[in-house]
PDB file of N, CA and C in Angstrom:
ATOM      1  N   UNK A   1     -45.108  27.775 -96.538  1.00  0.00           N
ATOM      2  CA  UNK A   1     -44.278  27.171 -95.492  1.00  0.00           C
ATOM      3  C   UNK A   1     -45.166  26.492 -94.452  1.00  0.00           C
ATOM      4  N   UNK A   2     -46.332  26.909 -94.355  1.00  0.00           N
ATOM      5  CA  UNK A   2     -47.410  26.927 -93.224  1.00  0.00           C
ATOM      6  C   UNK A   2     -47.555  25.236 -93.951  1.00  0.00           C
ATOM      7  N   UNK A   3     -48.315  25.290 -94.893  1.00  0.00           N
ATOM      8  CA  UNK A   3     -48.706  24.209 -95.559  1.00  0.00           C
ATOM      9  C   UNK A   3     -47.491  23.067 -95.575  1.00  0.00           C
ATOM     10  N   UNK A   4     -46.645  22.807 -95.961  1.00  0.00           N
ATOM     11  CA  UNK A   4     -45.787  22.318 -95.859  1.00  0.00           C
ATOM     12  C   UNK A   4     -45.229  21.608 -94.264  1.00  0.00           C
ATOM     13  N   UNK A   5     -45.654  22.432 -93.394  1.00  0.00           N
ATOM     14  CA  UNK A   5     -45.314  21.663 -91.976  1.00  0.00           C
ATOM     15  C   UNK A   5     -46.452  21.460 -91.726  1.00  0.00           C
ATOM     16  N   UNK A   6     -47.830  21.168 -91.770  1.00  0.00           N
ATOM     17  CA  UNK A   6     -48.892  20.569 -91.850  1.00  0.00           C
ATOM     18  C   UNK A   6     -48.882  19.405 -92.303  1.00  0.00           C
ATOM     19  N   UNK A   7     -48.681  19.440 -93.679  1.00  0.00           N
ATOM     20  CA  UNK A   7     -48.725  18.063 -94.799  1.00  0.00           C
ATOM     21  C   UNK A   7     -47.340  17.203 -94.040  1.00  0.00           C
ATOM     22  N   UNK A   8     -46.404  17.722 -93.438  1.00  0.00           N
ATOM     23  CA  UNK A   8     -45.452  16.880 -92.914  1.00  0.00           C
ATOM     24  C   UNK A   8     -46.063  16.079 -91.505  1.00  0.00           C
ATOM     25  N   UNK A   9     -46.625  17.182 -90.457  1.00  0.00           N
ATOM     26  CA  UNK A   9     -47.458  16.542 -89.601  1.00  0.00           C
ATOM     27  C   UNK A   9     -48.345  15.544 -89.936  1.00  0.00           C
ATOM     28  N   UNK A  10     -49.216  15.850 -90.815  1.00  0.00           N
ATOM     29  CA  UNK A  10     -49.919  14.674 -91.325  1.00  0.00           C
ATOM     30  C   UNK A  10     -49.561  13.476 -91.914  1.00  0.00           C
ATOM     31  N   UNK A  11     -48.743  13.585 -92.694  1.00  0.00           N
ATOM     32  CA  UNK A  11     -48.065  12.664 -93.092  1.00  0.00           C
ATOM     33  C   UNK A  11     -47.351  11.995 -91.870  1.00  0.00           C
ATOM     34  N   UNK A  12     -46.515  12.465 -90.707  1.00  0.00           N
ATOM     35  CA  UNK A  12     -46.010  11.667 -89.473  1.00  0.00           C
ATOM     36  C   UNK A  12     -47.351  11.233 -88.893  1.00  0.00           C
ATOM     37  N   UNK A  13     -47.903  11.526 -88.431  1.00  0.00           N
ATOM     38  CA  UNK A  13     -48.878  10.994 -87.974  1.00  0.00           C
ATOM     39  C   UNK A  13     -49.751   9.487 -88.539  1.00  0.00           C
ATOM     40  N   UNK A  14     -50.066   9.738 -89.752  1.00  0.00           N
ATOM     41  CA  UNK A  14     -50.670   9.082 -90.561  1.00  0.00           C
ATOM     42  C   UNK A  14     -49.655   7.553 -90.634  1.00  0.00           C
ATOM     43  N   UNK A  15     -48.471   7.661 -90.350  1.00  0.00           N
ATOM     44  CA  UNK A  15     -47.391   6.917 -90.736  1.00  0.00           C
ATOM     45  C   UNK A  15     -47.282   6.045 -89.571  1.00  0.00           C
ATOM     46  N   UNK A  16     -47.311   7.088 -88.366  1.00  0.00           N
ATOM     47  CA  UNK A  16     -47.480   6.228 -86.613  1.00  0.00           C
ATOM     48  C   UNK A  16     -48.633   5.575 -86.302  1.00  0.00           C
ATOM     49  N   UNK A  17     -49.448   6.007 -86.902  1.00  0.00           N
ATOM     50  CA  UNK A  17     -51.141   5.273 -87.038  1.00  0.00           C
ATOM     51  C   UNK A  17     -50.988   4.069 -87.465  1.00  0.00           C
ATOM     52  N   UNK A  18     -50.639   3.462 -88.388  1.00  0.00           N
ATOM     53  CA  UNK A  18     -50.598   2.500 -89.295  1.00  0.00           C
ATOM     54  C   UNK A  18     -49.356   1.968 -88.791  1.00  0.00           C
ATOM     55  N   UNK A  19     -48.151   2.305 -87.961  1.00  0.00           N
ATOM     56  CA  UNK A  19     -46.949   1.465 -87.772  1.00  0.00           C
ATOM     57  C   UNK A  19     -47.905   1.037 -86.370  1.00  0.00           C
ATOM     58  N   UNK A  20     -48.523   2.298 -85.682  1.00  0.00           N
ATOM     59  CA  UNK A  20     -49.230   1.344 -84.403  1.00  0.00           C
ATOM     60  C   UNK A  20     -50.365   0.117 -84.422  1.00  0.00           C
ATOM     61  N   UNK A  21     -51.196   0.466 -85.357  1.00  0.00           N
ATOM     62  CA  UNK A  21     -51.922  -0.984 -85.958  1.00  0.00           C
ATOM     63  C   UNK A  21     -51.209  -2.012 -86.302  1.00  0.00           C
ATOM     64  N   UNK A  22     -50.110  -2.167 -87.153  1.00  0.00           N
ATOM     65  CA  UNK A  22     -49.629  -3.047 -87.751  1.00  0.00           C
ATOM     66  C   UNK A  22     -48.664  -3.664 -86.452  1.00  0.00           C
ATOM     67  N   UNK A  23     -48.323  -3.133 -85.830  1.00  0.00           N
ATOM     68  CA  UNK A  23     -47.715  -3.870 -84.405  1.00  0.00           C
ATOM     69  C   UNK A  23     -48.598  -4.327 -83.450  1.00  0.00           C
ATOM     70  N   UNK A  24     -49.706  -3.771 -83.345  1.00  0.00           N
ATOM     71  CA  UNK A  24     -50.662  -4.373 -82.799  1.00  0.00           C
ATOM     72  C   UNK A  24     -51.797  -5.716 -83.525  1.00  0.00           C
ATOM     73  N   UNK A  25     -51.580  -5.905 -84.570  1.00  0.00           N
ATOM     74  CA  UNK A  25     -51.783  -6.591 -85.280  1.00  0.00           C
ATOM     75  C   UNK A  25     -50.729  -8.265 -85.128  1.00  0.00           C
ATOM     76  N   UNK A  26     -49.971  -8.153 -84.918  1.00  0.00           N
ATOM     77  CA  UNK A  26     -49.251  -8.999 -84.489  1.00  0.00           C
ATOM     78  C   UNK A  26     -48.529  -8.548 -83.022  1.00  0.00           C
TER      79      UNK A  26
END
């Protein structure tokens, strides 16, 4: 369960990273 809300954190994160570049990008 532990693992699982980790890999979800990471995964959100990883996702806002790259939506914030790509808006900053244009």
């Amino acid at each position: 369960m532990y693992s699982v809300g980790f890999l979800g954190a990471f995964i959100l994160v990883t996702w806002f990273l790259a939506f914030y570049l790509f808006t900053e990008r244009f």
